[in-house]
mmCIF file of C-alpha atoms in Angstrom:
data_model
loop_
_atom_site.group_PDB
_atom_site.id
_atom_site.type_symbol
_atom_site.label_atom_id
_atom_site.label_comp_id
_atom_site.label_asym_id
_atom_site.label_seq_id
_atom_site.Cartn_x
_atom_site.Cartn_y
_atom_site.Cartn_z
ATOM 1 C CA MET A 888 -20.304 5.608 -41.296
ATOM 2 C CA THR A 889 -20.415 6.685 -37.659
ATOM 3 C CA ASP A 890 -17.269 7.934 -35.963
ATOM 4 C CA HIS A 891 -16.439 6.391 -32.600
ATOM 5 C CA PRO A 892 -14.315 8.087 -29.942
ATOM 6 C CA VAL A 893 -10.824 6.733 -29.581
ATOM 7 C CA THR A 894 -10.543 4.805 -26.316
ATOM 8 C CA GLU A 895 -7.157 3.186 -26.832
ATOM 9 C CA GLY A 896 -5.270 2.994 -23.557
ATOM 10 C CA GLN A 897 -8.441 3.435 -21.513
ATOM 11 C CA PRO A 898 -9.532 0.081 -20.032
ATOM 12 C CA SER A 899 -13.237 -0.548 -20.036
ATOM 13 C CA GLN A 900 -15.175 -1.080 -16.821
ATOM 14 C CA ALA A 901 -15.401 -4.772 -17.676
ATOM 15 C CA ASN A 902 -11.611 -4.982 -17.966
ATOM 16 C CA GLU A 903 -11.214 -3.198 -14.645
ATOM 17 C CA ILE A 904 -13.565 -5.664 -12.974
ATOM 18 C CA ASP A 905 -11.654 -8.567 -14.540
ATOM 19 C CA ASP A 906 -8.397 -7.121 -13.231
ATOM 20 C CA LEU A 907 -9.862 -6.779 -9.735
ATOM 21 C CA SER A 908 -11.200 -10.320 -9.934
ATOM 22 C CA GLY A 909 -7.724 -11.557 -10.764
ATOM 23 C CA LEU A 910 -6.281 -9.536 -7.897
ATOM 24 C CA ALA A 911 -8.863 -11.062 -5.569
ATOM 25 C CA ASP A 912 -7.860 -14.566 -6.706
ATOM 26 C CA LEU A 913 -4.194 -13.801 -6.103
ATOM 27 C CA THR A 914 -4.849 -12.252 -2.705
ATOM 28 C CA ALA A 915 -7.012 -15.186 -1.668
ATOM 29 C CA ALA A 916 -4.210 -17.610 -2.520
ATOM 30 C CA GLU A 917 -1.674 -15.554 -0.566
ATOM 31 C CA ALA A 918 -4.030 -15.194 2.393
ATOM 32 C CA SER A 919 -4.605 -18.944 2.448
ATOM 33 C CA ALA A 920 -0.857 -19.608 2.324
ATOM 34 C CA PHE A 921 -0.296 -17.275 5.277
ATOM 35 C CA LEU A 922 -3.015 -18.953 7.328
ATOM 36 C CA THR A 923 -1.528 -22.376 6.573
ATOM 37 C CA SER A 924 1.921 -21.269 7.751
ATOM 38 C CA VAL A 925 0.651 -19.638 10.942
ATOM 39 C CA THR A 926 -1.506 -22.639 11.797
ATOM 40 C CA GLU A 927 1.452 -24.966 11.259
ATOM 41 C CA VAL A 928 3.649 -22.893 13.576
ATOM 42 C CA ALA A 929 0.908 -22.680 16.223
ATOM 43 C CA SER A 930 0.618 -26.467 16.237
ATOM 44 C CA GLY A 931 4.137 -26.632 17.669
ATOM 45 C CA SER A 932 5.098 -29.428 15.303
ATOM 46 C CA SER A 933 8.235 -27.690 13.953
ATOM 47 C CA PRO A 934 9.641 -25.331 16.598
ATOM 48 C CA ASP A 935 13.060 -25.189 14.923
ATOM 49 C CA THR A 936 11.609 -23.662 11.763
ATOM 50 C CA ALA A 937 8.971 -21.423 13.379
ATOM 51 C CA LEU A 938 10.925 -18.165 13.167
ATOM 52 C CA PRO A 939 12.123 -18.429 9.550
ATOM 53 C CA LEU A 940 8.738 -19.774 8.420
ATOM 54 C CA LEU A 941 6.843 -16.879 9.973
ATOM 55 C CA THR A 942 9.385 -14.346 8.726
ATOM 56 C CA LEU A 943 8.853 -15.634 5.205
ATOM 57 C CA ALA A 944 5.051 -15.813 5.584
ATOM 58 C CA LEU A 945 4.819 -12.247 6.889
ATOM 59 C CA SER A 946 7.123 -10.953 4.156
ATOM 60 C CA GLN A 947 5.012 -12.583 1.475
ATOM 61 C CA VAL A 948 1.685 -11.391 2.853
ATOM 62 C CA LEU A 949 3.074 -7.858 3.130
ATOM 63 C CA VAL A 950 3.823 -8.005 -0.592
ATOM 64 C CA ALA A 951 0.156 -8.850 -1.084
ATOM 65 C CA GLY A 952 -0.784 -5.907 1.123
ATOM 66 C CA ALA A 953 1.504 -3.531 -0.747
ATOM 67 C CA ARG A 954 -0.174 -4.630 -3.978
ATOM 68 C CA LEU A 955 -3.569 -3.842 -2.452
ATOM 69 C CA GLY A 956 -2.360 -0.454 -1.302
ATOM 70 C CA ALA A 957 -1.050 0.380 -4.757
ATOM 71 C CA VAL A 958 -4.407 0.026 -6.537
ATOM 72 C CA GLU A 959 -7.158 2.612 -6.439
ATOM 73 C CA ASP A 960 -9.833 2.280 -3.790
ATOM 74 C CA VAL A 961 -11.918 -0.812 -4.339
ATOM 75 C CA VAL A 962 -15.636 -0.071 -4.308
ATOM 76 C CA PRO A 963 -17.852 -3.070 -3.499
ATOM 77 C CA GLU A 964 -21.018 -3.634 -5.480
ATOM 78 C CA GLU A 965 -23.157 -3.090 -2.377
ATOM 79 C CA ARG A 966 -22.658 -0.388 0.221
ATOM 80 C CA PHE A 967 -22.778 -2.683 3.201
ATOM 81 C CA GLU A 968 -20.861 -5.703 4.368
ATOM 82 C CA PRO A 969 -22.915 -8.851 4.901
ATOM 83 C CA ASP A 970 -22.410 -10.574 8.228
ATOM 84 C CA ALA A 971 -19.549 -13.038 8.290
ATOM 85 C CA THR A 972 -18.857 -14.798 11.555
ATOM 86 C CA ASP A 973 -15.170 -15.015 12.351
ATOM 87 C CA ASP A 974 -13.697 -18.294 13.549
ATOM 88 C CA ASP A 975 -12.652 -18.694 17.164
ATOM 89 C CA ALA A 976 -9.088 -17.400 17.291
ATOM 90 C CA ASP A 977 -8.346 -18.571 20.840
ATOM 91 C CA PRO A 978 -6.759 -21.930 19.853
ATOM 92 C CA LEU A 979 -4.469 -20.133 17.386
ATOM 93 C CA ARG A 980 -3.582 -17.508 19.975
ATOM 94 C CA THR A 981 -2.819 -20.137 22.624
ATOM 95 C CA GLY A 982 -0.645 -22.150 20.264
ATOM 96 C CA LEU A 983 1.359 -19.125 19.151
ATOM 97 C CA ALA A 984 1.742 -17.898 22.731
ATOM 98 C CA ASN A 985 3.316 -21.244 23.619
ATOM 99 C CA VAL A 986 5.730 -20.979 20.695
ATOM 100 C CA PHE A 987 6.766 -17.419 21.602
ATOM 101 C CA ALA A 988 6.871 -17.834 25.374
ATOM 102 C CA GLY A 989 9.584 -15.513 26.689
ATOM 103 C CA ILE A 990 10.161 -13.645 23.402
ATOM 104 C CA ASP A 991 6.648 -12.472 22.531
ATOM 105 C CA ASP A 992 6.715 -8.853 23.689
ATOM 106 C CA TYR A 993 8.358 -5.929 21.935
ATOM 107 C CA VAL A 994 8.188 -2.115 21.734
ATOM 108 C CA TYR A 995 7.351 -0.118 18.613
ATOM 109 C CA VAL A 996 6.700 3.465 17.474
ATOM 110 C CA ILE A 997 2.953 3.935 16.941
ATOM 111 C CA ASP A 998 3.200 6.356 13.999
ATOM 112 C CA PRO A 999 6.719 7.259 12.834
ATOM 113 C CA ILE A 1000 5.342 10.118 10.713
ATOM 114 C CA THR A 1001 3.312 12.036 13.285
ATOM 115 C CA SER A 1002 4.691 11.011 16.657
ATOM 116 C CA SER A 1003 7.539 9.331 18.494
ATOM 117 C CA GLU A 1004 5.111 7.764 20.981
ATOM 118 C CA ARG A 1005 5.929 4.149 21.775
ATOM 119 C CA ALA A 1006 3.679 1.239 22.618
ATOM 120 C CA ASP A 1007 3.977 -2.386 23.675
ATOM 121 C CA GLY A 1008 3.408 -5.055 21.045
ATOM 122 C CA SER A 1009 2.964 -8.819 20.973
ATOM 123 C CA ILE A 1010 4.011 -11.060 18.101
ATOM 124 C CA THR A 1011 1.265 -13.531 19.006
ATOM 125 C CA ASN A 1012 -1.475 -10.902 19.017
ATOM 126 C CA ASP A 1013 -0.181 -9.405 15.775
ATOM 127 C CA LEU A 1014 -0.188 -12.736 13.976
ATOM 128 C CA VAL A 1015 -3.712 -13.496 15.192
ATOM 129 C CA ASP A 1016 -4.962 -10.057 14.112
ATOM 130 C CA VAL A 1017 -3.524 -10.555 10.619
ATOM 131 C CA ALA A 1018 -4.941 -14.073 10.415
ATOM 132 C CA VAL A 1019 -8.428 -12.976 11.491
ATOM 133 C CA ALA A 1020 -8.499 -10.113 8.981
ATOM 134 C CA LEU A 1021 -7.364 -12.314 6.100
ATOM 135 C CA SER A 1022 -9.745 -15.099 7.091
ATOM 136 C CA HIS A 1023 -12.650 -12.643 7.224
ATOM 137 C CA GLY A 1024 -11.972 -11.658 3.624
ATOM 138 C CA LEU A 1025 -11.685 -15.293 2.597
ATOM 139 C CA LYS A 1026 -15.211 -15.926 3.865
ATOM 140 C CA HIS A 1027 -16.565 -13.300 1.470
ATOM 141 C CA TYR A 1028 -14.373 -14.692 -1.300
ATOM 142 C CA ALA A 1029 -15.653 -18.226 -0.728
ATOM 143 C CA THR A 1030 -19.241 -17.066 -1.331
ATOM 144 C CA GLY A 1031 -18.263 -15.538 -4.669
ATOM 145 C CA ARG A 1032 -18.206 -11.950 -3.395
ATOM 146 C CA LYS A 1033 -14.771 -11.132 -4.771
ATOM 147 C CA LEU A 1034 -15.098 -7.353 -4.759
ATOM 148 C CA GLU A 1035 -16.385 -7.470 -1.189
ATOM 149 C CA ALA A 1036 -13.404 -9.588 -0.176
ATOM 150 C CA LEU A 1037 -10.974 -7.322 -2.002
ATOM 151 C CA TRP A 1038 -12.480 -4.211 -0.446
ATOM 152 C CA TRP A 1039 -12.130 -5.760 3.014
ATOM 153 C CA TRP A 1040 -8.538 -6.864 2.461
ATOM 154 C CA GLN A 1041 -7.556 -3.441 1.162
ATOM 155 C CA PHE A 1042 -9.347 -1.510 3.896
ATOM 156 C CA SER A 1043 -8.085 -3.721 6.725
ATOM 157 C CA TYR A 1044 -4.531 -3.710 5.314
ATOM 158 C CA LEU A 1045 -4.388 0.086 5.358
ATOM 159 C CA SER A 1046 -6.147 0.476 8.696
ATOM 160 C CA ASP A 1047 -4.882 -2.455 10.725
ATOM 161 C CA TRP A 1048 -3.222 -5.657 9.602
ATOM 162 C CA GLY A 1049 -0.549 -4.063 7.427
ATOM 163 C CA ASP A 1050 0.850 -2.250 10.439
ATOM 164 C CA ARG A 1051 0.552 -5.317 12.656
ATOM 165 C CA ALA A 1052 2.314 -7.503 10.101
ATOM 166 C CA LEU A 1053 5.089 -4.976 9.604
ATOM 167 C CA THR A 1054 5.864 -4.422 13.280
ATOM 168 C CA SER A 1055 5.792 -8.127 14.102
ATOM 169 C CA LEU A 1056 8.056 -8.840 11.116
ATOM 170 C CA ARG A 1057 10.517 -6.290 12.480
ATOM 171 C CA ALA A 1058 10.406 -7.998 15.873
ATOM 172 C CA LEU A 1059 10.950 -11.424 14.303
ATOM 173 C CA GLN A 1060 13.860 -10.114 12.253
ATOM 174 C CA SER A 1061 15.417 -8.741 15.428
ATOM 175 C CA ILE A 1062 15.058 -12.101 17.175
ATOM 176 C CA LEU A 1063 16.621 -13.891 14.212
ATOM 177 C CA ALA A 1064 19.483 -11.402 14.113
ATOM 178 C CA HIS A 1065 20.254 -11.996 17.793
ATOM 179 C CA LEU A 1066 20.117 -15.760 17.340
ATOM 180 C CA ARG A 1067 22.476 -15.649 14.362
ATOM 181 C CA LEU A 1068 24.868 -12.910 15.492
ATOM 182 C CA ASP A 1069 25.033 -13.205 19.274
ATOM 183 C CA ALA A 1070 26.573 -16.664 19.252
ATOM 184 C CA ASP A 1071 29.650 -17.451 21.296
ATOM 185 C CA GLU A 1072 32.799 -16.368 19.419
ATOM 186 C CA GLU A 1073 34.535 -19.704 19.997
ATOM 187 C CA THR A 1074 31.535 -21.583 18.597
ATOM 188 C CA VAL A 1075 31.412 -19.296 15.570
ATOM 189 C CA GLY A 1076 35.160 -19.724 15.032
ATOM 190 C CA GLU A 1077 34.880 -23.509 15.128
ATOM 191 C CA ALA A 1078 32.004 -23.425 12.664
ATOM 192 C CA GLU A 1079 33.985 -21.207 10.287
ATOM 193 C CA PHE A 1080 37.035 -23.498 10.563
ATOM 194 C CA ASP A 1081 34.909 -26.567 9.839
ATOM 195 C CA ALA A 1082 33.342 -24.829 6.849
ATOM 196 C CA LEU A 1083 36.748 -23.909 5.402
ATOM 197 C CA HIS A 1084 38.315 -27.281 6.130
ATOM 198 C CA PRO A 1085 35.769 -29.992 5.274
#
């Protein structure tokens, strides 16, 4: 009888690949949901819900990004990325710019760990950058190249779209806070009275 080494608690390479495949499926679904929300807002069909919808969409996609950042580096099966033509982002950019006219620009700290240097940001540009990065990964995913898609999502999250999503979410949260908290005191008082005396 041949002794075999104990491997309990050590997932096999096949299990690791299965886990990454599942993560790719989950990320693809979350990326698609984000793109749907951003496209809906850019269409201008629901201006009253644009801010809360985008705040929710960015929050959810950042959860997906945090999940990607928490796993070990994804190594694609091939050491090069096949060409994948990105869609024209100009219609999305134009639509979002119309939605955020007058409230698009903000200021942020480039790297809060190494510097206090500030830079100008744009919610529209941030949303488009995130959308393009996620869409690029979806193109690889759609061809069955899940590890390639996962590698791209992880790399681009850490190097680009994670930061863009986070800073634009902060800007959106600030806008929402001003809308909710900077209301006229008399109007707020009347609303509170009506709520307490239906």
